[in-house]
Amino acid sequence: MNAKASLLLIYTGGTIGMKKDPADQTLKPFDFSQIMEEVPELAKFALKIDSYTFTPLIDSSDVEPSLWQDLAKLIKSRYDSYDGFVILHGTDTMAYSASMLSFMLHNLDKPVVFTGSQLPIGEPRTDGKENLVSSVEIASAKDSDGKALVPEVCICFHSLLLRGNRSIKTDATGFEAFSSPNYPPLATAGIDIVYNIPYIRRPNCNKPFEIHTKLDTRVAILRVHPGITEQVVKDTLLGDGSRAVIIESYGSGNAISKPWFTDIVSQARRRGKILVNVTQCNKGTVDMNLYATGMSLKKAGVISGRDITVESALSKLFYLMGESPNDAWVKDRFERSMMGEISE
Ligand code: ASP
């Protein structure tokens, strides 16, 4: 490991950074300048670790786009001063934030590692120490040429390092809370941290790092289910508030074959809505050519999200729509992998 490596530890909130207040036994965020004291294991790394704390600290259920914009700007302003960034974040929306940051940070050649925990760092059985120590090691890991081993936005949790825009929270209580069913882990942490080198993205590093912070969040999500009413489908697909709607379909991208459903989809397309088909299944891909119910969506002009996660589809739309008012451009870009979020 490079003895001069330096990391910025960014604390946004979440369970990891909370500590039981002996006065009333409630969980309260603690001051992260004390981190070395809380996690003495970090001192064993020959690293310079600085910290930055967001105020107010938030439960990640309260994350708003402004946090993503602030994170991107913070990373940009400190980019040249650090070899990597570790973001401490609540688990509830970590997959959304990691997906979003992956689309906002372009030409990234340094690691941006999200982590958190299921139990506060002060608890005897905490998973926070292991998650933090592994994240720090990964964020500072270099290859023999001195380049970052994992120049990606990722999530480090339990024993897995996952691509951020492929990750989903799949366990509300277990320590292995995240998985990326459609993409192999970028690394696994056992006795050693074993990097899955062929699966780690290596961008074109000749271009300077840049951030894109304009987001258009006018996206609705329609999860189809047996018994869904025509009115609910109308309200979601035709509502004035959205520019795009993600249709969470069944299996390989199938929705309801009843004429009323396809009519509303066609009507939404005529109104100019960008419609994206993402499967409700955690694993696998949308293929609208397989069944008649999928084909009718394709014919109506619904775009295939293929094997993208809902979290990633949402943030990709936020980013693309923020970049351009041109819907044809958004649709064209959406269908192609930008940051490794779709299998090619
Ligand atoms: N509600 C918390 C949060 O997302 C849960 C956690 O951090 O695990 O901030």
mmCIF file of C-alpha atoms and ligand atoms in Angstrom:
data_model
loop_
_atom_site.group_PDB
_atom_site.id
_atom_site.type_symbol
_atom_site.label_atom_id
_atom_site.label_comp_id
_atom_site.label_asym_id
_atom_site.label_seq_id
_atom_site.Cartn_x
_atom_site.Cartn_y
_atom_site.Cartn_z
ATOM 1 C CA MET A 1 0.000 0.000 0.000
ATOM 2 C CA ASN A 2 1.180 3.522 -0.783
ATOM 3 C CA ALA A 3 2.372 5.055 2.498
ATOM 4 C CA LYS A 4 1.361 8.531 1.360
ATOM 5 C CA ALA A 5 -2.186 7.619 0.354
ATOM 6 C CA SER A 6 -4.832 9.935 1.690
ATOM 7 C CA LEU A 7 -8.551 9.482 2.027
ATOM 8 C CA LEU A 8 -11.498 11.714 2.691
ATOM 9 C CA LEU A 9 -14.108 10.111 4.907
ATOM 10 C CA ILE A 10 -17.455 11.776 4.275
ATOM 11 C CA TYR A 11 -20.097 11.292 6.914
ATOM 12 C CA THR A 12 -23.710 11.903 5.841
ATOM 13 C CA GLY A 13 -25.520 10.073 8.647
ATOM 14 C CA GLY A 14 -27.134 6.663 9.089
ATOM 15 C CA THR A 15 -26.887 3.977 11.710
ATOM 16 C CA ILE A 16 -23.128 3.505 11.404
ATOM 17 C CA GLY A 17 -22.277 6.835 12.996
ATOM 18 C CA MET A 18 -24.705 6.692 15.869
ATOM 19 C CA LYS A 19 -23.844 6.006 19.453
ATOM 20 C CA LYS A 20 -25.991 5.270 22.482
ATOM 21 C CA ASP A 21 -26.265 8.348 24.625
ATOM 22 C CA PRO A 22 -25.761 7.023 28.185
ATOM 23 C CA ALA A 23 -28.132 9.697 29.475
ATOM 24 C CA ASP A 24 -31.263 8.444 27.675
ATOM 25 C CA GLN A 25 -30.099 5.321 25.778
ATOM 26 C CA THR A 26 -31.203 6.787 22.413
ATOM 27 C CA LEU A 27 -29.104 6.575 19.263
ATOM 28 C CA LYS A 28 -27.467 9.883 18.385
ATOM 29 C CA PRO A 29 -24.948 10.820 15.699
ATOM 30 C CA PHE A 30 -21.460 11.281 17.097
ATOM 31 C CA ASP A 31 -18.710 13.645 16.077
ATOM 32 C CA PHE A 32 -16.666 12.049 13.370
ATOM 33 C CA SER A 33 -13.496 13.903 14.228
ATOM 34 C CA GLN A 34 -13.306 11.220 16.941
ATOM 35 C CA ILE A 35 -13.275 8.453 14.380
ATOM 36 C CA MET A 36 -9.703 7.338 15.001
ATOM 37 C CA GLU A 37 -10.658 6.951 18.642
ATOM 38 C CA GLU A 38 -13.778 4.929 17.779
ATOM 39 C CA VAL A 39 -12.044 2.717 15.226
ATOM 40 C CA PRO A 40 -8.413 2.410 16.399
ATOM 41 C CA GLU A 41 -7.875 -0.254 13.716
ATOM 42 C CA LEU A 42 -7.670 2.570 11.148
ATOM 43 C CA ALA A 43 -4.444 3.846 12.704
ATOM 44 C CA LYS A 44 -2.773 0.624 11.567
ATOM 45 C CA PHE A 45 -3.019 1.789 7.965
ATOM 46 C CA ALA A 46 -0.249 4.133 6.884
ATOM 47 C CA LEU A 47 -2.800 6.611 5.604
ATOM 48 C CA LYS A 48 -3.737 10.213 6.029
ATOM 49 C CA ILE A 49 -7.458 10.210 6.758
ATOM 50 C CA ASP A 50 -9.439 13.425 6.928
ATOM 51 C CA SER A 51 -13.121 13.636 7.600
ATOM 52 C CA TYR A 52 -15.973 15.835 6.452
ATOM 53 C CA THR A 53 -19.316 15.829 8.222
ATOM 54 C CA PHE A 54 -22.560 16.954 6.619
ATOM 55 C CA THR A 55 -24.890 19.057 8.702
ATOM 56 C CA PRO A 56 -27.509 18.161 9.517
ATOM 57 C CA LEU A 57 -26.706 14.447 9.632
ATOM 58 C CA ILE A 58 -29.589 12.533 8.124
ATOM 59 C CA ASP A 59 -31.292 9.190 8.246
ATOM 60 C CA SER A 60 -30.908 8.159 4.624
ATOM 61 C CA SER A 61 -34.675 7.825 4.237
ATOM 62 C CA ASP A 62 -34.564 11.627 4.067
ATOM 63 C CA VAL A 63 -32.025 11.809 1.236
ATOM 64 C CA GLU A 64 -32.867 14.405 -1.385
ATOM 65 C CA PRO A 65 -31.186 15.255 -4.690
ATOM 66 C CA SER A 66 -29.484 18.202 -2.991
ATOM 67 C CA LEU A 67 -27.385 15.731 -0.966
ATOM 68 C CA TRP A 68 -26.197 14.049 -4.173
ATOM 69 C CA GLN A 69 -25.352 17.448 -5.662
ATOM 70 C CA ASP A 70 -23.473 18.443 -2.507
ATOM 71 C CA LEU A 71 -21.586 15.138 -2.467
ATOM 72 C CA ALA A 72 -20.560 15.548 -6.117
ATOM 73 C CA LYS A 73 -19.415 19.126 -5.512
ATOM 74 C CA LEU A 74 -17.487 18.132 -2.390
ATOM 75 C CA ILE A 75 -15.683 15.333 -4.235
ATOM 76 C CA LYS A 76 -14.901 17.704 -7.110
ATOM 77 C CA SER A 77 -13.504 20.382 -4.795
ATOM 78 C CA ARG A 78 -11.268 17.855 -2.965
ATOM 79 C CA TYR A 79 -10.542 15.573 -5.912
ATOM 80 C CA ASP A 80 -6.873 16.464 -6.325
ATOM 81 C CA SER A 81 -6.117 16.286 -2.611
ATOM 82 C CA TYR A 82 -7.163 12.667 -1.987
ATOM 83 C CA ASP A 83 -6.537 9.215 -3.421
ATOM 84 C CA GLY A 84 -10.014 7.985 -2.595
ATOM 85 C CA PHE A 85 -13.299 8.801 -0.911
ATOM 86 C CA VAL A 86 -15.305 6.780 1.604
ATOM 87 C CA ILE A 87 -18.905 7.888 2.121
ATOM 88 C CA LEU A 88 -20.666 6.820 5.318
ATOM 89 C CA HIS A 89 -24.354 6.665 4.480
ATOM 90 C CA GLY A 90 -27.513 5.066 5.846
ATOM 91 C CA THR A 91 -28.335 1.736 4.255
ATOM 92 C CA ASP A 92 -31.943 2.467 3.317
ATOM 93 C CA THR A 93 -31.152 4.568 0.253
ATOM 94 C CA MET A 94 -27.478 3.748 -0.216
ATOM 95 C CA ALA A 95 -28.157 1.921 -3.498
ATOM 96 C CA TYR A 96 -29.961 5.012 -4.841
ATOM 97 C CA SER A 97 -27.159 7.366 -3.817
ATOM 98 C CA ALA A 98 -24.417 5.106 -5.174
ATOM 99 C CA SER A 99 -26.313 4.731 -8.460
ATOM 100 C CA MET A 100 -26.866 8.472 -8.703
ATOM 101 C CA LEU A 101 -23.253 9.372 -7.981
ATOM 102 C CA SER A 102 -22.093 6.914 -10.638
ATOM 103 C CA PHE A 103 -23.936 8.984 -13.254
ATOM 104 C CA MET A 104 -22.857 12.343 -11.838
ATOM 105 C CA LEU A 105 -19.115 11.644 -11.601
ATOM 106 C CA HIS A 106 -17.480 11.378 -15.019
ATOM 107 C CA ASN A 107 -13.949 10.211 -15.875
ATOM 108 C CA LEU A 108 -13.518 9.001 -12.323
ATOM 109 C CA ASP A 109 -10.090 7.502 -11.712
ATOM 110 C CA LYS A 110 -10.344 7.242 -7.921
ATOM 111 C CA PRO A 111 -12.502 5.030 -5.704
ATOM 112 C CA VAL A 112 -15.708 6.394 -4.215
ATOM 113 C CA VAL A 113 -16.817 3.764 -1.700
ATOM 114 C CA PHE A 114 -20.169 3.919 0.054
ATOM 115 C CA THR A 115 -20.528 2.045 3.313
ATOM 116 C CA GLY A 116 -22.667 1.960 6.439
ATOM 117 C CA SER A 117 -23.838 -0.627 8.891
ATOM 118 C CA GLN A 118 -26.792 -2.438 10.348
ATOM 119 C CA LEU A 119 -25.623 -1.862 13.940
ATOM 120 C CA PRO A 120 -24.072 1.371 15.245
ATOM 121 C CA ILE A 121 -20.304 1.464 15.428
ATOM 122 C CA GLY A 122 -20.365 1.705 19.212
ATOM 123 C CA GLU A 123 -22.275 -1.584 19.667
ATOM 124 C CA PRO A 124 -20.216 -4.639 20.669
ATOM 125 C CA ARG A 125 -21.453 -6.727 17.706
ATOM 126 C CA THR A 126 -21.294 -3.883 15.208
ATOM 127 C CA ASP A 127 -20.701 -4.619 11.550
ATOM 128 C CA GLY A 128 -19.671 -0.986 11.121
ATOM 129 C CA LYS A 129 -16.013 -1.446 12.015
ATOM 130 C CA GLU A 130 -15.478 -4.270 9.551
ATOM 131 C CA ASN A 131 -17.334 -2.361 6.827
ATOM 132 C CA LEU A 132 -15.388 0.813 7.463
ATOM 133 C CA VAL A 133 -11.986 -0.853 7.713
ATOM 134 C CA SER A 134 -12.568 -2.827 4.475
ATOM 135 C CA SER A 135 -13.810 0.327 2.709
ATOM 136 C CA VAL A 136 -10.720 2.252 3.769
ATOM 137 C CA GLU A 137 -8.440 -0.519 2.566
ATOM 138 C CA ILE A 138 -10.253 -0.727 -0.787
ATOM 139 C CA ALA A 139 -10.423 3.047 -1.289
ATOM 140 C CA SER A 140 -6.665 3.278 -0.835
ATOM 141 C CA ALA A 141 -5.667 0.164 -2.810
ATOM 142 C CA LYS A 142 -3.375 0.774 -5.786
ATOM 143 C CA ASP A 143 -1.981 -1.434 -8.504
ATOM 144 C CA SER A 144 1.735 -1.793 -9.255
ATOM 145 C CA ASP A 145 1.605 1.367 -11.431
ATOM 146 C CA GLY A 146 0.246 3.369 -8.527
ATOM 147 C CA LYS A 147 -3.253 3.592 -10.050
ATOM 148 C CA ALA A 148 -6.424 3.023 -8.039
ATOM 149 C CA LEU A 149 -7.498 -0.618 -8.123
ATOM 150 C CA VAL A 150 -11.196 0.227 -8.091
ATOM 151 C CA PRO A 151 -11.848 3.584 -9.799
ATOM 152 C CA GLU A 152 -15.607 3.190 -9.456
ATOM 153 C CA VAL A 153 -18.519 4.313 -7.325
ATOM 154 C CA CYS A 154 -19.183 1.198 -5.277
ATOM 155 C CA ILE A 155 -20.760 -0.174 -2.121
ATOM 156 C CA CYS A 156 -18.658 -2.061 0.389
ATOM 157 C CA PHE A 157 -20.789 -4.078 2.769
ATOM 158 C CA HIS A 158 -20.093 -7.164 4.829
ATOM 159 C CA SER A 159 -17.654 -9.168 2.732
ATOM 160 C CA LEU A 160 -18.626 -7.754 -0.655
ATOM 161 C CA LEU A 161 -17.569 -4.872 -2.834
ATOM 162 C CA LEU A 162 -20.330 -4.202 -5.363
ATOM 163 C CA ARG A 163 -20.694 -1.829 -8.283
ATOM 164 C CA GLY A 164 -22.870 0.978 -6.936
ATOM 165 C CA ASN A 165 -25.261 1.170 -9.869
ATOM 166 C CA ARG A 166 -25.811 -2.609 -9.813
ATOM 167 C CA SER A 167 -26.543 -2.838 -6.090
ATOM 168 C CA ILE A 168 -29.791 -3.312 -4.254
ATOM 169 C CA LYS A 169 -30.557 -3.567 -0.560
ATOM 170 C CA THR A 170 -31.828 -7.128 -0.217
ATOM 171 C CA ASP A 171 -31.813 -7.673 3.528
ATOM 172 C CA ALA A 172 -33.341 -5.335 6.107
ATOM 173 C CA THR A 173 -31.696 -6.987 9.108
ATOM 174 C CA GLY A 174 -28.854 -9.301 8.051
ATOM 175 C CA PHE A 175 -25.264 -8.123 7.884
ATOM 176 C CA GLU A 176 -25.001 -9.038 4.192
ATOM 177 C CA ALA A 177 -27.527 -6.361 3.340
ATOM 178 C CA PHE A 178 -26.588 -5.663 -0.278
ATOM 179 C CA SER A 179 -26.249 -7.713 -3.410
ATOM 180 C CA SER A 180 -25.825 -7.142 -7.135
ATOM 181 C CA PRO A 181 -27.660 -10.082 -8.700
ATOM 182 C CA ASN A 182 -26.868 -9.103 -12.278
ATOM 183 C CA TYR A 183 -23.166 -8.359 -11.852
ATOM 184 C CA PRO A 184 -20.380 -10.186 -10.008
ATOM 185 C CA PRO A 185 -18.849 -8.562 -6.919
ATOM 186 C CA LEU A 186 -15.856 -6.324 -7.693
ATOM 187 C CA ALA A 187 -14.050 -7.820 -4.716
ATOM 188 C CA THR A 188 -14.634 -10.164 -1.808
ATOM 189 C CA ALA A 189 -13.121 -9.658 1.613
ATOM 190 C CA GLY A 190 -11.961 -12.752 3.444
ATOM 191 C CA ILE A 191 -8.500 -13.259 4.907
ATOM 192 C CA ASP A 192 -7.383 -11.152 1.940
ATOM 193 C CA ILE A 193 -9.353 -8.775 -0.195
ATOM 194 C CA VAL A 194 -9.563 -10.516 -3.560
ATOM 195 C CA TYR A 195 -10.231 -8.170 -6.467
ATOM 196 C CA ASN A 196 -12.264 -9.368 -9.434
ATOM 197 C CA ILE A 197 -10.083 -7.388 -11.841
ATOM 198 C CA PRO A 198 -11.796 -8.234 -15.185
ATOM 199 C CA TYR A 199 -15.084 -6.845 -13.839
ATOM 200 C CA ILE A 200 -13.723 -3.527 -12.585
ATOM 201 C CA ARG A 201 -14.420 -0.592 -14.890
ATOM 202 C CA ARG A 202 -11.430 1.344 -16.236
ATOM 203 C CA PRO A 203 -12.601 4.605 -17.761
ATOM 204 C CA ASN A 204 -10.687 6.765 -20.183
ATOM 205 C CA CYS A 205 -8.359 8.488 -17.751
ATOM 206 C CA ASN A 206 -7.050 10.971 -20.299
ATOM 207 C CA LYS A 207 -10.107 13.094 -19.793
ATOM 208 C CA PRO A 208 -10.331 15.343 -16.735
ATOM 209 C CA PHE A 209 -12.675 14.412 -13.904
ATOM 210 C CA GLU A 210 -15.928 16.325 -14.091
ATOM 211 C CA ILE A 211 -19.274 16.389 -12.348
ATOM 212 C CA HIS A 212 -22.778 16.745 -13.752
ATOM 213 C CA THR A 213 -25.161 18.085 -11.177
ATOM 214 C CA LYS A 214 -28.249 19.072 -13.174
ATOM 215 C CA LEU A 215 -31.009 16.600 -12.356
ATOM 216 C CA ASP A 216 -34.590 16.380 -13.565
ATOM 217 C CA THR A 217 -36.458 14.267 -11.032
ATOM 218 C CA ARG A 218 -39.868 14.173 -12.744
ATOM 219 C CA VAL A 219 -40.030 10.372 -12.783
ATOM 220 C CA ALA A 220 -42.891 8.155 -11.576
ATOM 221 C CA ILE A 221 -42.780 4.422 -10.937
ATOM 222 C CA LEU A 222 -45.668 2.101 -11.773
ATOM 223 C CA ARG A 223 -45.322 -1.360 -10.244
ATOM 224 C CA VAL A 224 -47.830 -3.592 -12.020
ATOM 225 C CA HIS A 225 -49.636 -6.130 -9.886
ATOM 226 C CA PRO A 226 -52.683 -8.347 -10.156
ATOM 227 C CA GLY A 227 -55.729 -6.259 -9.337
ATOM 228 C CA ILE A 228 -54.226 -2.917 -10.331
ATOM 229 C CA THR A 229 -57.047 -0.632 -11.413
ATOM 230 C CA GLU A 230 -57.394 1.272 -14.655
ATOM 231 C CA GLN A 231 -57.632 4.517 -12.709
ATOM 232 C CA VAL A 232 -54.383 3.893 -10.835
ATOM 233 C CA VAL A 233 -52.610 3.115 -14.122
ATOM 234 C CA LYS A 234 -54.096 6.272 -15.702
ATOM 235 C CA ASP A 235 -53.092 8.452 -12.754
ATOM 236 C CA THR A 236 -49.506 7.214 -12.882
ATOM 237 C CA LEU A 237 -48.898 7.023 -16.610
ATOM 238 C CA LEU A 238 -50.826 10.101 -17.676
ATOM 239 C CA GLY A 239 -50.252 12.371 -14.671
ATOM 240 C CA ASP A 240 -48.906 15.826 -15.467
ATOM 241 C CA GLY A 241 -46.132 15.681 -12.900
ATOM 242 C CA SER A 242 -43.892 13.200 -14.687
ATOM 243 C CA ARG A 243 -41.742 13.378 -17.800
ATOM 244 C CA ALA A 244 -40.813 9.680 -17.539
ATOM 245 C CA VAL A 245 -42.387 6.601 -15.967
ATOM 246 C CA ILE A 246 -40.614 3.381 -15.027
ATOM 247 C CA ILE A 247 -42.979 0.443 -15.505
ATOM 248 C CA GLU A 248 -41.937 -2.301 -13.074
ATOM 249 C CA SER A 249 -43.084 -5.305 -15.044
ATOM 250 C CA TYR A 250 -43.296 -9.025 -14.328
ATOM 251 C CA GLY A 251 -40.550 -11.524 -15.190
ATOM 252 C CA SER A 252 -38.990 -10.882 -18.572
ATOM 253 C CA GLY A 253 -40.778 -7.568 -19.011
ATOM 254 C CA ASN A 254 -44.425 -8.552 -19.196
ATOM 255 C CA ALA A 255 -47.313 -6.355 -18.175
ATOM 256 C CA ILE A 256 -51.068 -6.665 -18.517
ATOM 257 C CA SER A 257 -52.351 -7.685 -21.950
ATOM 258 C CA LYS A 258 -55.840 -6.213 -21.479
ATOM 259 C CA PRO A 259 -56.643 -3.547 -24.110
ATOM 260 C CA TRP A 260 -57.303 -0.873 -21.465
ATOM 261 C CA PHE A 261 -53.720 -1.199 -20.233
ATOM 262 C CA THR A 262 -52.094 -0.999 -23.661
ATOM 263 C CA ASP A 263 -54.387 1.896 -24.600
ATOM 264 C CA ILE A 264 -53.199 3.916 -21.588
ATOM 265 C CA VAL A 265 -49.565 3.096 -22.414
ATOM 266 C CA SER A 266 -50.088 4.285 -26.016
ATOM 267 C CA GLN A 267 -51.852 7.392 -24.782
ATOM 268 C CA ALA A 268 -48.915 8.143 -22.476
ATOM 269 C CA ARG A 269 -46.506 7.777 -25.382
ATOM 270 C CA ARG A 270 -48.626 10.144 -27.485
ATOM 271 C CA ARG A 271 -48.381 12.657 -24.637
ATOM 272 C CA GLY A 272 -44.606 12.353 -24.943
ATOM 273 C CA LYS A 273 -43.893 10.363 -21.795
ATOM 274 C CA ILE A 274 -40.594 8.479 -21.724
ATOM 275 C CA LEU A 275 -41.581 4.960 -20.656
ATOM 276 C CA VAL A 276 -39.028 2.443 -19.414
ATOM 277 C CA ASN A 277 -39.610 -1.252 -18.731
ATOM 278 C CA VAL A 278 -37.711 -2.652 -15.722
ATOM 279 C CA THR A 279 -38.413 -6.102 -14.298
ATOM 280 C CA GLN A 280 -39.626 -6.622 -10.724
ATOM 281 C CA CYS A 281 -37.285 -9.608 -10.485
ATOM 282 C CA ASN A 282 -33.969 -8.951 -8.779
ATOM 283 C CA LYS A 283 -32.107 -11.105 -11.251
ATOM 284 C CA GLY A 284 -32.428 -11.412 -14.994
ATOM 285 C CA THR A 285 -33.348 -9.139 -17.835
ATOM 286 C CA VAL A 286 -36.260 -7.602 -19.699
ATOM 287 C CA ASP A 287 -36.803 -9.143 -23.122
ATOM 288 C CA MET A 288 -39.910 -7.692 -24.699
ATOM 289 C CA ASN A 289 -39.667 -10.088 -27.666
ATOM 290 C CA LEU A 290 -40.438 -13.168 -25.560
ATOM 291 C CA TYR A 291 -44.155 -12.836 -24.809
ATOM 292 C CA ALA A 292 -47.056 -11.087 -26.484
ATOM 293 C CA THR A 293 -47.603 -8.988 -23.340
ATOM 294 C CA GLY A 294 -44.024 -7.689 -23.560
ATOM 295 C CA MET A 295 -44.231 -7.186 -27.303
ATOM 296 C CA SER A 296 -47.268 -4.938 -26.963
ATOM 297 C CA LEU A 297 -45.239 -2.630 -24.695
ATOM 298 C CA LYS A 298 -42.396 -2.599 -27.193
ATOM 299 C CA LYS A 299 -44.776 -1.790 -30.044
ATOM 300 C CA ALA A 300 -46.193 1.071 -28.005
ATOM 301 C CA GLY A 301 -42.694 2.571 -27.749
ATOM 302 C CA VAL A 302 -41.660 1.487 -24.254
ATOM 303 C CA ILE A 303 -37.849 1.313 -23.845
ATOM 304 C CA SER A 304 -36.257 -1.818 -22.425
ATOM 305 C CA GLY A 305 -34.290 -1.294 -19.215
ATOM 306 C CA ARG A 306 -32.789 -4.766 -19.774
ATOM 307 C CA ASP A 307 -31.088 -5.851 -16.537
ATOM 308 C CA ILE A 308 -30.872 -2.411 -14.894
ATOM 309 C CA THR A 309 -32.021 -2.034 -11.277
ATOM 310 C CA VAL A 310 -34.918 0.287 -10.486
ATOM 311 C CA GLU A 311 -32.556 2.421 -8.392
ATOM 312 C CA SER A 312 -30.226 2.776 -11.317
ATOM 313 C CA ALA A 313 -32.993 3.378 -13.884
ATOM 314 C CA LEU A 314 -34.368 6.160 -11.711
ATOM 315 C CA SER A 315 -31.041 7.905 -11.254
ATOM 316 C CA LYS A 316 -30.055 7.449 -14.900
ATOM 317 C CA LEU A 317 -33.296 9.178 -15.917
ATOM 318 C CA PHE A 318 -32.688 11.960 -13.373
ATOM 319 C CA TYR A 319 -29.252 12.500 -14.902
ATOM 320 C CA LEU A 320 -30.155 12.194 -18.600
ATOM 321 C CA MET A 321 -33.275 14.338 -18.313
ATOM 322 C CA GLY A 322 -31.289 16.936 -16.366
ATOM 323 C CA GLU A 323 -28.749 17.027 -19.177
ATOM 324 C CA SER A 324 -31.215 17.524 -22.005
ATOM 325 C CA PRO A 325 -34.766 18.591 -22.807
ATOM 326 C CA ASN A 326 -34.550 16.355 -25.904
ATOM 327 C CA ASP A 327 -36.528 13.166 -25.176
ATOM 328 C CA ALA A 328 -35.152 11.306 -28.209
ATOM 329 C CA TRP A 329 -31.611 11.894 -26.902
ATOM 330 C CA VAL A 330 -32.623 10.699 -23.420
ATOM 331 C CA LYS A 331 -34.167 7.507 -24.843
ATOM 332 C CA ASP A 332 -31.194 6.791 -27.047
ATOM 333 C CA ARG A 333 -28.723 7.205 -24.151
ATOM 334 C CA PHE A 334 -30.898 5.290 -21.723
ATOM 335 C CA GLU A 335 -30.737 2.127 -23.786
ATOM 336 C CA ARG A 336 -26.939 2.093 -23.819
ATOM 337 C CA SER A 337 -24.731 1.305 -20.860
ATOM 338 C CA MET A 338 -23.058 4.466 -19.609
ATOM 339 C CA MET A 339 -21.383 3.476 -16.371
ATOM 340 C CA GLY A 340 -21.607 -0.308 -16.467
ATOM 341 C CA GLU A 341 -25.208 -0.328 -15.199
ATOM 342 C CA ILE A 342 -26.519 -2.575 -18.015
ATOM 343 C CA SER A 343 -24.985 -5.808 -19.303
ATOM 344 C CA GLU A 344 -23.822 -5.512 -22.908
HETATM 345 N N1 ASP B 1 -32.597 4.295 8.550
HETATM 346 C C1 ASP B 1 -31.156 4.160 8.522
HETATM 347 C C2 ASP B 1 -30.659 4.963 7.353
HETATM 348 O O1 ASP B 1 -30.827 4.559 6.234
HETATM 349 C C3 ASP B 1 -30.794 2.731 8.410
HETATM 350 C C4 ASP B 1 -29.343 2.454 8.309
HETATM 351 O O2 ASP B 1 -28.470 3.279 8.243
HETATM 352 O O3 ASP B 1 -29.036 1.243 8.258
HETATM 353 O O4 ASP B 1 -30.100 6.010 7.557
#
